[in-house]
Amino acid sequence: AALFAVAAGAAFVKFAGEAIGAFQDLALAVDKFSIASGMKAEDASRWVEVAGDLGINVDQVQTAMGRMNRTIGEKPNLFRDLGVDLVYAADGSLDVNATFLNTIQHLKDIKDPAQRAKEGVKLLGKGWTDMALLIDQGSSNLSASLASVSDAKIIDETEIGKARNFRDATNELKDQFEDL
């Protein structure tokens, strides 16, 4: 019985450690996505979850949004000329979430594959095809999927701070063990 209790305790500790590690990895991925895309952490965590559900690598979504942001910064009229509405927040900054959804819907609405490819490259870069599943969803389905992400899966700035602190503490502990 004692051996069983020790084994069960070790298994629990291992499981807890893996769960904490998974949370930390997720929170830090959301942080990276948030910083790179210009979205709030809560919105970024929704995109991370929806992309994962569709089997899309979140780095591909992050890259597409980054390209979109850069293109808007360099040539905002390109989006307008193609018929994509740019959405701005009350403070005048680009609403990346709404603008990305508008871009996805615009590409979905193009029936000619050659024209879709041409505009996809202009709007999201060469990797636009990595967004094919998102584009196929269209903005209304994606908006519903983003809104339906469970509150338990939403990462906010507080949780990102905890993950950063845990990462830093773990690194410091590792450094101390290495010094020993």
mmCIF file with all atom_site columns, C-alpha atoms in Angstrom:
data_model
loop_
_atom_site.group_PDB
_atom_site.id
_atom_site.type_symbol
_atom_site.label_atom_id
_atom_site.label_alt_id
_atom_site.label_comp_id
_atom_site.label_asym_id
_atom_site.label_entity_id
_atom_site.label_seq_id
_atom_site.pdbx_PDB_ins_code
_atom_site.Cartn_x
_atom_site.Cartn_y
_atom_site.Cartn_z
_atom_site.occupancy
_atom_site.B_iso_or_equiv
_atom_site.pdbx_formal_charge
_atom_site.auth_seq_id
_atom_site.auth_comp_id
_atom_site.auth_asym_id
_atom_site.auth_atom_id
_atom_site.pdbx_PDB_model_num
ATOM 1   C CA . ALA A 1 1   ? 0.000   0.000  0.000   1.00 0.00 ? 1   ALA A CA 1
ATOM 2   C CA . ALA A 1 2   ? 2.852   2.354  0.831   1.00 0.00 ? 2   ALA A CA 1
ATOM 3   C CA . LEU A 1 3   ? 4.481   1.647  -2.527  1.00 0.00 ? 3   LEU A CA 1
ATOM 4   C CA . PHE A 1 4   ? 1.167   2.288  -4.268  1.00 0.00 ? 4   PHE A CA 1
ATOM 5   C CA . ALA A 1 5   ? 0.762   5.595  -2.393  1.00 0.00 ? 5   ALA A CA 1
ATOM 6   C CA . VAL A 1 6   ? 4.267   6.695  -3.372  1.00 0.00 ? 6   VAL A CA 1
ATOM 7   C CA . ALA A 1 7   ? 3.627   5.779  -7.022  1.00 0.00 ? 7   ALA A CA 1
ATOM 8   C CA . ALA A 1 8   ? 0.273   7.572  -6.992  1.00 0.00 ? 8   ALA A CA 1
ATOM 9   C CA . GLY A 1 9   ? 1.875   10.646 -5.408  1.00 0.00 ? 9   GLY A CA 1
ATOM 10  C CA . ALA A 1 10  ? 4.651   10.673 -7.994  1.00 0.00 ? 10  ALA A CA 1
ATOM 11  C CA . ALA A 1 11  ? 2.133   10.335 -10.803 1.00 0.00 ? 11  ALA A CA 1
ATOM 12  C CA . PHE A 1 12  ? 0.099   13.221 -9.382  1.00 0.00 ? 12  PHE A CA 1
ATOM 13  C CA . VAL A 1 13  ? 3.183   15.436 -9.072  1.00 0.00 ? 13  VAL A CA 1
ATOM 14  C CA . LYS A 1 14  ? 4.167   14.588 -12.654 1.00 0.00 ? 14  LYS A CA 1
ATOM 15  C CA . PHE A 1 15  ? 0.638   15.349 -13.894 1.00 0.00 ? 15  PHE A CA 1
ATOM 16  C CA . ALA A 1 16  ? 0.534   18.649 -11.989 1.00 0.00 ? 16  ALA A CA 1
ATOM 17  C CA . GLY A 1 17  ? 3.938   19.632 -13.349 1.00 0.00 ? 17  GLY A CA 1
ATOM 18  C CA . GLU A 1 18  ? 2.862   18.869 -16.902 1.00 0.00 ? 18  GLU A CA 1
ATOM 19  C CA . ALA A 1 19  ? -0.382  20.823 -16.450 1.00 0.00 ? 19  ALA A CA 1
ATOM 20  C CA . ILE A 1 20  ? 1.510   23.839 -15.111 1.00 0.00 ? 20  ILE A CA 1
ATOM 21  C CA . GLY A 1 21  ? 3.984   23.557 -17.976 1.00 0.00 ? 21  GLY A CA 1
ATOM 22  C CA . ALA A 1 22  ? 1.150   23.370 -20.519 1.00 0.00 ? 22  ALA A CA 1
ATOM 23  C CA . PHE A 1 23  ? -0.519  26.435 -18.985 1.00 0.00 ? 23  PHE A CA 1
ATOM 24  C CA . GLN A 1 24  ? 2.761   28.315 -19.024 1.00 0.00 ? 24  GLN A CA 1
ATOM 25  C CA . ASP A 1 25  ? 3.404   27.378 -22.662 1.00 0.00 ? 25  ASP A CA 1
ATOM 26  C CA . LEU A 1 26  ? -0.116  28.446 -23.668 1.00 0.00 ? 26  LEU A CA 1
ATOM 27  C CA . ALA A 1 27  ? 0.049   31.735 -21.779 1.00 0.00 ? 27  ALA A CA 1
ATOM 28  C CA . LEU A 1 28  ? 3.449   32.590 -23.243 1.00 0.00 ? 28  LEU A CA 1
ATOM 29  C CA . ALA A 1 29  ? 2.219   31.676 -26.758 1.00 0.00 ? 29  ALA A CA 1
ATOM 30  C CA . VAL A 1 30  ? -0.767  33.981 -26.264 1.00 0.00 ? 30  VAL A CA 1
ATOM 31  C CA . ASP A 1 31  ? 1.589   36.706 -25.041 1.00 0.00 ? 31  ASP A CA 1
ATOM 32  C CA . LYS A 1 32  ? 3.754   36.335 -28.146 1.00 0.00 ? 32  LYS A CA 1
ATOM 33  C CA . PHE A 1 33  ? 0.688   36.337 -30.416 1.00 0.00 ? 33  PHE A CA 1
ATOM 34  C CA . SER A 1 34  ? -0.749  39.385 -28.644 1.00 0.00 ? 34  SER A CA 1
ATOM 35  C CA . ILE A 1 35  ? 2.461   41.379 -28.964 1.00 0.00 ? 35  ILE A CA 1
ATOM 36  C CA . ALA A 1 36  ? 3.050   40.381 -32.597 1.00 0.00 ? 36  ALA A CA 1
ATOM 37  C CA . SER A 1 37  ? -0.516  41.014 -33.744 1.00 0.00 ? 37  SER A CA 1
ATOM 38  C CA . GLY A 1 38  ? -1.332  44.092 -31.676 1.00 0.00 ? 38  GLY A CA 1
ATOM 39  C CA . MET A 1 39  ? -4.397  42.409 -30.138 1.00 0.00 ? 39  MET A CA 1
ATOM 40  C CA . LYS A 1 40  ? -5.453  42.300 -26.523 1.00 0.00 ? 40  LYS A CA 1
ATOM 41  C CA . ALA A 1 41  ? -4.433  39.081 -24.784 1.00 0.00 ? 41  ALA A CA 1
ATOM 42  C CA . GLU A 1 42  ? -8.044  37.904 -24.475 1.00 0.00 ? 42  GLU A CA 1
ATOM 43  C CA . ASP A 1 43  ? -8.618  38.250 -28.237 1.00 0.00 ? 43  ASP A CA 1
ATOM 44  C CA . ALA A 1 44  ? -5.297  36.612 -29.016 1.00 0.00 ? 44  ALA A CA 1
ATOM 45  C CA . SER A 1 45  ? -6.147  33.639 -26.772 1.00 0.00 ? 45  SER A CA 1
ATOM 46  C CA . ARG A 1 46  ? -9.424  33.182 -28.654 1.00 0.00 ? 46  ARG A CA 1
ATOM 47  C CA . TRP A 1 47  ? -7.539  33.047 -31.965 1.00 0.00 ? 47  TRP A CA 1
ATOM 48  C CA . VAL A 1 48  ? -5.018  30.584 -30.514 1.00 0.00 ? 48  VAL A CA 1
ATOM 49  C CA . GLU A 1 49  ? -7.874  28.304 -29.428 1.00 0.00 ? 49  GLU A CA 1
ATOM 50  C CA . VAL A 1 50  ? -9.864  28.534 -32.682 1.00 0.00 ? 50  VAL A CA 1
ATOM 51  C CA . ALA A 1 51  ? -6.773  28.027 -34.850 1.00 0.00 ? 51  ALA A CA 1
ATOM 52  C CA . GLY A 1 52  ? -5.833  24.991 -32.760 1.00 0.00 ? 52  GLY A CA 1
ATOM 53  C CA . ASP A 1 53  ? -9.331  23.558 -33.112 1.00 0.00 ? 53  ASP A CA 1
ATOM 54  C CA . LEU A 1 54  ? -9.020  23.852 -36.895 1.00 0.00 ? 54  LEU A CA 1
ATOM 55  C CA . GLY A 1 55  ? -5.536  22.309 -36.895 1.00 0.00 ? 55  GLY A CA 1
ATOM 56  C CA . ILE A 1 56  ? -3.886  25.526 -38.015 1.00 0.00 ? 56  ILE A CA 1
ATOM 57  C CA . ASN A 1 57  ? -0.500  26.397 -36.560 1.00 0.00 ? 57  ASN A CA 1
ATOM 58  C CA . VAL A 1 58  ? -0.950  29.607 -34.585 1.00 0.00 ? 58  VAL A CA 1
ATOM 59  C CA . ASP A 1 59  ? 2.365   30.912 -35.925 1.00 0.00 ? 59  ASP A CA 1
ATOM 60  C CA . GLN A 1 60  ? 0.822   30.920 -39.408 1.00 0.00 ? 60  GLN A CA 1
ATOM 61  C CA . VAL A 1 61  ? -2.118  33.030 -38.202 1.00 0.00 ? 61  VAL A CA 1
ATOM 62  C CA . GLN A 1 62  ? 0.257   35.343 -36.362 1.00 0.00 ? 62  GLN A CA 1
ATOM 63  C CA . THR A 1 63  ? 2.383   35.719 -39.528 1.00 0.00 ? 63  THR A CA 1
ATOM 64  C CA . ALA A 1 64  ? -0.680  36.484 -41.675 1.00 0.00 ? 64  ALA A CA 1
ATOM 65  C CA . MET A 1 65  ? -1.890  39.122 -39.209 1.00 0.00 ? 65  MET A CA 1
ATOM 66  C CA . GLY A 1 66  ? 1.591   40.618 -39.033 1.00 0.00 ? 66  GLY A CA 1
ATOM 67  C CA . ARG A 1 67  ? 1.747   40.831 -42.801 1.00 0.00 ? 67  ARG A CA 1
ATOM 68  C CA . MET A 1 68  ? -1.719  42.392 -42.893 1.00 0.00 ? 68  MET A CA 1
ATOM 69  C CA . ASN A 1 69  ? -0.672  44.995 -40.298 1.00 0.00 ? 69  ASN A CA 1
ATOM 70  C CA . ARG A 1 70  ? 2.514   45.801 -42.187 1.00 0.00 ? 70  ARG A CA 1
ATOM 71  C CA . THR A 1 71  ? 0.685   46.120 -45.506 1.00 0.00 ? 71  THR A CA 1
ATOM 72  C CA . ILE A 1 72  ? -1.948  48.399 -43.940 1.00 0.00 ? 72  ILE A CA 1
ATOM 73  C CA . GLY A 1 73  ? 0.831   50.522 -42.451 1.00 0.00 ? 73  GLY A CA 1
ATOM 74  C CA . GLU A 1 74  ? 2.579   50.823 -45.807 1.00 0.00 ? 74  GLU A CA 1
ATOM 75  C CA . LYS A 1 75  ? -0.407  50.894 -48.188 1.00 0.00 ? 75  LYS A CA 1
ATOM 76  C CA . PRO A 1 76  ? -3.743  51.387 -46.404 1.00 0.00 ? 76  PRO A CA 1
ATOM 77  C CA . ASN A 1 77  ? -5.426  52.314 -49.680 1.00 0.00 ? 77  ASN A CA 1
ATOM 78  C CA . LEU A 1 78  ? -4.654  48.847 -51.061 1.00 0.00 ? 78  LEU A CA 1
ATOM 79  C CA . PHE A 1 79  ? -7.183  47.329 -48.666 1.00 0.00 ? 79  PHE A CA 1
ATOM 80  C CA . ARG A 1 80  ? -9.744  50.013 -49.387 1.00 0.00 ? 80  ARG A CA 1
ATOM 81  C CA . ASP A 1 81  ? -9.218  49.702 -53.155 1.00 0.00 ? 81  ASP A CA 1
ATOM 82  C CA . LEU A 1 82  ? -9.832  45.955 -52.928 1.00 0.00 ? 82  LEU A CA 1
ATOM 83  C CA . GLY A 1 83  ? -12.996 46.540 -50.903 1.00 0.00 ? 83  GLY A CA 1
ATOM 84  C CA . VAL A 1 84  ? -11.776 45.531 -47.444 1.00 0.00 ? 84  VAL A CA 1
ATOM 85  C CA . ASP A 1 85  ? -13.047 47.779 -44.670 1.00 0.00 ? 85  ASP A CA 1
ATOM 86  C CA . LEU A 1 86  ? -10.399 48.811 -42.174 1.00 0.00 ? 86  LEU A CA 1
ATOM 87  C CA . VAL A 1 87  ? -11.812 49.033 -38.661 1.00 0.00 ? 87  VAL A CA 1
ATOM 88  C CA . TYR A 1 88  ? -10.399 51.440 -36.097 1.00 0.00 ? 88  TYR A CA 1
ATOM 89  C CA . ALA A 1 89  ? -10.844 51.528 -32.335 1.00 0.00 ? 89  ALA A CA 1
ATOM 90  C CA . ALA A 1 90  ? -12.051 54.615 -30.488 1.00 0.00 ? 90  ALA A CA 1
ATOM 91  C CA . ASP A 1 91  ? -8.433  55.595 -29.773 1.00 0.00 ? 91  ASP A CA 1
ATOM 92  C CA . GLY A 1 92  ? -7.633  55.626 -33.514 1.00 0.00 ? 92  GLY A CA 1
ATOM 93  C CA . SER A 1 93  ? -5.610  52.418 -33.543 1.00 0.00 ? 93  SER A CA 1
ATOM 94  C CA . LEU A 1 94  ? -6.336  49.630 -35.992 1.00 0.00 ? 94  LEU A CA 1
ATOM 95  C CA . ASP A 1 95  ? -8.784  47.022 -34.692 1.00 0.00 ? 95  ASP A CA 1
ATOM 96  C CA . VAL A 1 96  ? -6.735  44.050 -35.874 1.00 0.00 ? 96  VAL A CA 1
ATOM 97  C CA . ASN A 1 97  ? -9.382  41.495 -34.926 1.00 0.00 ? 97  ASN A CA 1
ATOM 98  C CA . ALA A 1 98  ? -12.220 43.121 -36.905 1.00 0.00 ? 98  ALA A CA 1
ATOM 99  C CA . THR A 1 99  ? -10.001 44.042 -39.846 1.00 0.00 ? 99  THR A CA 1
ATOM 100 C CA . PHE A 1 100 ? -8.644  40.483 -40.094 1.00 0.00 ? 100 PHE A CA 1
ATOM 101 C CA . LEU A 1 101 ? -12.197 39.133 -40.072 1.00 0.00 ? 101 LEU A CA 1
ATOM 102 C CA . ASN A 1 102 ? -13.122 41.603 -42.856 1.00 0.00 ? 102 ASN A CA 1
ATOM 103 C CA . THR A 1 103 ? -10.087 40.458 -44.839 1.00 0.00 ? 103 THR A CA 1
ATOM 104 C CA . ILE A 1 104 ? -11.050 36.802 -44.424 1.00 0.00 ? 104 ILE A CA 1
ATOM 105 C CA . GLN A 1 105 ? -14.601 37.493 -45.566 1.00 0.00 ? 105 GLN A CA 1
ATOM 106 C CA . HIS A 1 106 ? -13.377 39.464 -48.556 1.00 0.00 ? 106 HIS A CA 1
ATOM 107 C CA . LEU A 1 107 ? -11.194 36.551 -49.674 1.00 0.00 ? 107 LEU A CA 1
ATOM 108 C CA . LYS A 1 108 ? -13.984 34.033 -49.044 1.00 0.00 ? 108 LYS A CA 1
ATOM 109 C CA . ASP A 1 109 ? -16.347 36.033 -51.254 1.00 0.00 ? 109 ASP A CA 1
ATOM 110 C CA . ILE A 1 110 ? -13.998 35.861 -54.254 1.00 0.00 ? 110 ILE A CA 1
ATOM 111 C CA . LYS A 1 111 ? -15.212 32.963 -56.401 1.00 0.00 ? 111 LYS A CA 1
ATOM 112 C CA . ASP A 1 112 ? -12.379 32.918 -58.958 1.00 0.00 ? 112 ASP A CA 1
ATOM 113 C CA . PRO A 1 113 ? -9.438  30.981 -57.423 1.00 0.00 ? 113 PRO A CA 1
ATOM 114 C CA . ALA A 1 114 ? -6.865  32.909 -59.471 1.00 0.00 ? 114 ALA A CA 1
ATOM 115 C CA . GLN A 1 115 ? -8.257  36.255 -58.318 1.00 0.00 ? 115 GLN A CA 1
ATOM 116 C CA . ARG A 1 116 ? -8.453  34.997 -54.705 1.00 0.00 ? 116 ARG A CA 1
ATOM 117 C CA . ALA A 1 117 ? -4.800  33.937 -54.893 1.00 0.00 ? 117 ALA A CA 1
ATOM 118 C CA . LYS A 1 118 ? -3.760  37.296 -56.356 1.00 0.00 ? 118 LYS A CA 1
ATOM 119 C CA . GLU A 1 119 ? -5.559  39.284 -53.662 1.00 0.00 ? 119 GLU A CA 1
ATOM 120 C CA . GLY A 1 120 ? -4.611  36.820 -50.907 1.00 0.00 ? 120 GLY A CA 1
ATOM 121 C CA . VAL A 1 121 ? -0.925  37.439 -51.596 1.00 0.00 ? 121 VAL A CA 1
ATOM 122 C CA . LYS A 1 122 ? -1.470  41.207 -51.651 1.00 0.00 ? 122 LYS A CA 1
ATOM 123 C CA . LEU A 1 123 ? -3.382  41.234 -48.361 1.00 0.00 ? 123 LEU A CA 1
ATOM 124 C CA . LEU A 1 124 ? -1.772  38.462 -46.286 1.00 0.00 ? 124 LEU A CA 1
ATOM 125 C CA . GLY A 1 125 ? 1.474   37.605 -48.049 1.00 0.00 ? 125 GLY A CA 1
ATOM 126 C CA . LYS A 1 126 ? 2.701   34.411 -49.697 1.00 0.00 ? 126 LYS A CA 1
ATOM 127 C CA . GLY A 1 127 ? 1.509   32.280 -46.782 1.00 0.00 ? 127 GLY A CA 1
ATOM 128 C CA . TRP A 1 128 ? -2.131  33.304 -47.289 1.00 0.00 ? 128 TRP A CA 1
ATOM 129 C CA . THR A 1 129 ? -2.945  29.723 -48.290 1.00 0.00 ? 129 THR A CA 1
ATOM 130 C CA . ASP A 1 130 ? -2.131  28.642 -44.722 1.00 0.00 ? 130 ASP A CA 1
ATOM 131 C CA . MET A 1 131 ? -5.306  30.531 -43.833 1.00 0.00 ? 131 MET A CA 1
ATOM 132 C CA . ALA A 1 132 ? -7.451  28.477 -46.239 1.00 0.00 ? 132 ALA A CA 1
ATOM 133 C CA . LEU A 1 133 ? -9.466  26.837 -43.439 1.00 0.00 ? 133 LEU A CA 1
ATOM 134 C CA . LEU A 1 134 ? -10.068 30.184 -41.760 1.00 0.00 ? 134 LEU A CA 1
ATOM 135 C CA . ILE A 1 135 ? -11.049 31.769 -45.061 1.00 0.00 ? 135 ILE A CA 1
ATOM 136 C CA . ASP A 1 136 ? -13.419 28.905 -45.795 1.00 0.00 ? 136 ASP A CA 1
ATOM 137 C CA . GLN A 1 137 ? -15.127 29.550 -42.442 1.00 0.00 ? 137 GLN A CA 1
ATOM 138 C CA . GLY A 1 138 ? -15.918 33.149 -43.329 1.00 0.00 ? 138 GLY A CA 1
ATOM 139 C CA . SER A 1 139 ? -16.144 35.963 -40.816 1.00 0.00 ? 139 SER A CA 1
ATOM 140 C CA . SER A 1 140 ? -19.563 35.120 -39.362 1.00 0.00 ? 140 SER A CA 1
ATOM 141 C CA . ASN A 1 141 ? -18.630 31.508 -38.533 1.00 0.00 ? 141 ASN A CA 1
ATOM 142 C CA . LEU A 1 142 ? -15.241 32.596 -37.215 1.00 0.00 ? 142 LEU A CA 1
ATOM 143 C CA . SER A 1 143 ? -16.822 35.324 -35.091 1.00 0.00 ? 143 SER A CA 1
ATOM 144 C CA . ALA A 1 144 ? -19.171 32.732 -33.606 1.00 0.00 ? 144 ALA A CA 1
ATOM 145 C CA . SER A 1 145 ? -16.254 30.354 -32.949 1.00 0.00 ? 145 SER A CA 1
ATOM 146 C CA . LEU A 1 146 ? -14.209 33.136 -31.335 1.00 0.00 ? 146 LEU A CA 1
ATOM 147 C CA . ALA A 1 147 ? -17.157 34.146 -29.150 1.00 0.00 ? 147 ALA A CA 1
ATOM 148 C CA . SER A 1 148 ? -17.841 30.560 -28.098 1.00 0.00 ? 148 SER A CA 1
ATOM 149 C CA . VAL A 1 149 ? -14.369 29.950 -26.649 1.00 0.00 ? 149 VAL A CA 1
ATOM 150 C CA . SER A 1 150 ? -14.867 28.940 -23.033 1.00 0.00 ? 150 SER A CA 1
ATOM 151 C CA . ASP A 1 151 ? -13.977 31.548 -20.418 1.00 0.00 ? 151 ASP A CA 1
ATOM 152 C CA . ALA A 1 152 ? -11.747 28.903 -18.835 1.00 0.00 ? 152 ALA A CA 1
ATOM 153 C CA . LYS A 1 153 ? -9.582  28.972 -21.980 1.00 0.00 ? 153 LYS A CA 1
ATOM 154 C CA . ILE A 1 154 ? -9.221  32.749 -22.142 1.00 0.00 ? 154 ILE A CA 1
ATOM 155 C CA . ILE A 1 155 ? -5.799  33.992 -21.110 1.00 0.00 ? 155 ILE A CA 1
ATOM 156 C CA . ASP A 1 156 ? -5.635  37.549 -19.804 1.00 0.00 ? 156 ASP A CA 1
ATOM 157 C CA . GLU A 1 157 ? -2.753  39.841 -18.830 1.00 0.00 ? 157 GLU A CA 1
ATOM 158 C CA . THR A 1 158 ? -2.840  38.617 -15.217 1.00 0.00 ? 158 THR A CA 1
ATOM 159 C CA . GLU A 1 159 ? -2.334  35.017 -16.286 1.00 0.00 ? 159 GLU A CA 1
ATOM 160 C CA . ILE A 1 160 ? 0.404   36.028 -18.705 1.00 0.00 ? 160 ILE A CA 1
ATOM 161 C CA . GLY A 1 161 ? 2.137   37.793 -15.815 1.00 0.00 ? 161 GLY A CA 1
ATOM 162 C CA . LYS A 1 162 ? 1.906   34.624 -13.715 1.00 0.00 ? 162 LYS A CA 1
ATOM 163 C CA . ALA A 1 163 ? 3.365   32.555 -16.565 1.00 0.00 ? 163 ALA A CA 1
ATOM 164 C CA . ARG A 1 164 ? 6.239   35.009 -17.004 1.00 0.00 ? 164 ARG A CA 1
ATOM 165 C CA . ASN A 1 165 ? 6.956   34.960 -13.263 1.00 0.00 ? 165 ASN A CA 1
ATOM 166 C CA . PHE A 1 166 ? 6.840   31.156 -13.182 1.00 0.00 ? 166 PHE A CA 1
ATOM 167 C CA . ARG A 1 167 ? 9.168   30.969 -16.212 1.00 0.00 ? 167 ARG A CA 1
ATOM 168 C CA . ASP A 1 168 ? 11.593  33.394 -14.566 1.00 0.00 ? 168 ASP A CA 1
ATOM 169 C CA . ALA A 1 169 ? 11.498  31.545 -11.235 1.00 0.00 ? 169 ALA A CA 1
ATOM 170 C CA . THR A 1 170 ? 12.041  28.215 -12.982 1.00 0.00 ? 170 THR A CA 1
ATOM 171 C CA . ASN A 1 171 ? 14.984  29.638 -14.935 1.00 0.00 ? 171 ASN A CA 1
ATOM 172 C CA . GLU A 1 172 ? 16.485  31.084 -11.759 1.00 0.00 ? 172 GLU A CA 1
ATOM 173 C CA . LEU A 1 173 ? 16.096  27.758 -9.933  1.00 0.00 ? 173 LEU A CA 1
ATOM 174 C CA . LYS A 1 174 ? 17.661  25.940 -12.883 1.00 0.00 ? 174 LYS A CA 1
ATOM 175 C CA . ASP A 1 175 ? 20.598  28.371 -12.873 1.00 0.00 ? 175 ASP A CA 1
ATOM 176 C CA . GLN A 1 176 ? 21.111  27.798 -9.138  1.00 0.00 ? 176 GLN A CA 1
ATOM 177 C CA . PHE A 1 177 ? 21.141  24.024 -9.613  1.00 0.00 ? 177 PHE A CA 1
ATOM 178 C CA . GLU A 1 178 ? 23.634  24.388 -12.445 1.00 0.00 ? 178 GLU A CA 1
ATOM 179 C CA . ASP A 1 179 ? 25.844  26.556 -10.206 1.00 0.00 ? 179 ASP A CA 1
ATOM 180 C CA . LEU A 1 180 ? 25.806  23.811 -7.592  1.00 0.00 ? 180 LEU A CA 1
#
